[in-house]
Amino acid sequence: MDSVQDKNEREITLDYEWNKFRNTIGQRVLPMIENIYGGLSYDLPKPGGIIKNDSLYANSAFPGLSIKYTLDGSLPNSRA
């Protein structure tokens, strides 16, 4: 049986490794795919966001990726 300490250590290690994996995907792998295949479409989890004090706070599952949005409901482009 695992002790409480072992479970805590495992959770900390899993969180650390998951964060490392997400950063590797967002900051290395996806930019590399874009450079190699340029224009390749892939589906990623949608970013989350909240408006607080007239400011948008947004996050992404993969650190290092750009989040683009528009204020008029149109699809974002490279200038968004």
Coordinates of C-alpha atoms in Angstrom, one line a residue:
M1 CA 0.0 0.0 0.0
D2 CA 1.1 3.5 -0.7
S3 CA 1.5 5.9 2.2
V4 CA 0.1 9.4 2.2
Q5 CA 3.6 10.8 1.7
D6 CA 4.1 8.5 -1.3
K7 CA 0.8 9.7 -2.8
N8 CA 1.7 13.3 -2.3
E9 CA 5.1 12.8 -3.8
R10 CA 3.6 11.1 -6.8
E11 CA 1.1 13.9 -7.3
I12 CA 3.8 16.5 -7.2
T13 CA 5.9 14.5 -9.6
L14 CA 3.0 14.0 -12.0
D15 CA 2.1 17.7 -11.9
Y16 CA 5.7 18.6 -12.6
E17 CA 6.1 16.1 -15.5
W18 CA 2.7 17.2 -17.0
N19 CA 3.7 20.8 -16.9
K20 CA 7.1 19.9 -18.5
F21 CA 5.2 18.0 -21.3
R22 CA 2.8 20.8 -22.0
N23 CA 5.6 23.3 -22.2
T24 CA 7.5 21.1 -24.6
I25 CA 4.5 20.7 -26.8
G26 CA 3.6 24.4 -26.8
Q27 CA 7.1 25.9 -27.0
R28 CA 9.0 23.3 -29.1
V29 CA 6.9 20.7 -30.9
L30 CA 4.1 22.9 -32.3
P31 CA 6.4 25.6 -33.6
M32 CA 8.7 22.9 -35.1
I33 CA 5.6 21.4 -36.9
E34 CA 4.6 24.9 -38.2
N35 CA 8.2 25.5 -39.5
I36 CA 8.4 22.1 -41.2
Y37 CA 4.8 21.8 -42.6
G38 CA 3.7 25.5 -42.6
G39 CA -0.1 25.8 -42.7
L40 CA -0.8 22.4 -41.3
S41 CA -4.1 22.5 -39.3
Y42 CA -4.4 20.8 -36.0
D43 CA -7.1 21.0 -33.3
L44 CA -6.1 22.1 -29.8
P45 CA -8.2 22.6 -26.7
K46 CA -9.8 26.0 -26.7
P47 CA -8.3 28.6 -24.4
G48 CA -10.2 29.7 -21.3
G49 CA -10.8 33.3 -20.4
I50 CA -12.5 35.7 -18.0
I51 CA -13.1 39.4 -18.2
K52 CA -12.3 41.2 -14.9
N53 CA -12.1 44.9 -14.4
D54 CA -12.5 45.5 -18.2
S55 CA -9.5 43.3 -18.9
L56 CA -9.4 39.9 -20.6
Y57 CA -7.4 37.2 -18.8
A58 CA -6.9 34.1 -20.9
N59 CA -5.0 30.9 -20.6
S60 CA -4.0 28.0 -22.8
A61 CA -3.4 24.3 -22.2
F62 CA 0.0 24.7 -23.9
P63 CA 2.2 27.6 -22.7
G64 CA 3.9 29.6 -25.4
L65 CA 1.1 29.6 -27.9
S66 CA -0.5 32.8 -29.0
I67 CA -4.2 33.4 -28.2
K68 CA -5.9 35.5 -30.9
Y69 CA -9.4 37.0 -30.6
T70 CA -11.6 39.7 -32.1
L71 CA -14.1 42.0 -30.6
D72 CA -16.7 41.9 -33.4
G73 CA -17.3 38.1 -33.5
S74 CA -15.3 37.5 -36.8
L75 CA -12.7 34.8 -37.1
P76 CA -9.3 36.0 -35.9
N77 CA -6.6 36.4 -38.6
S78 CA -2.8 36.9 -38.3
R79 CA -3.4 40.6 -37.3
A80 CA -5.8 39.8 -34.5

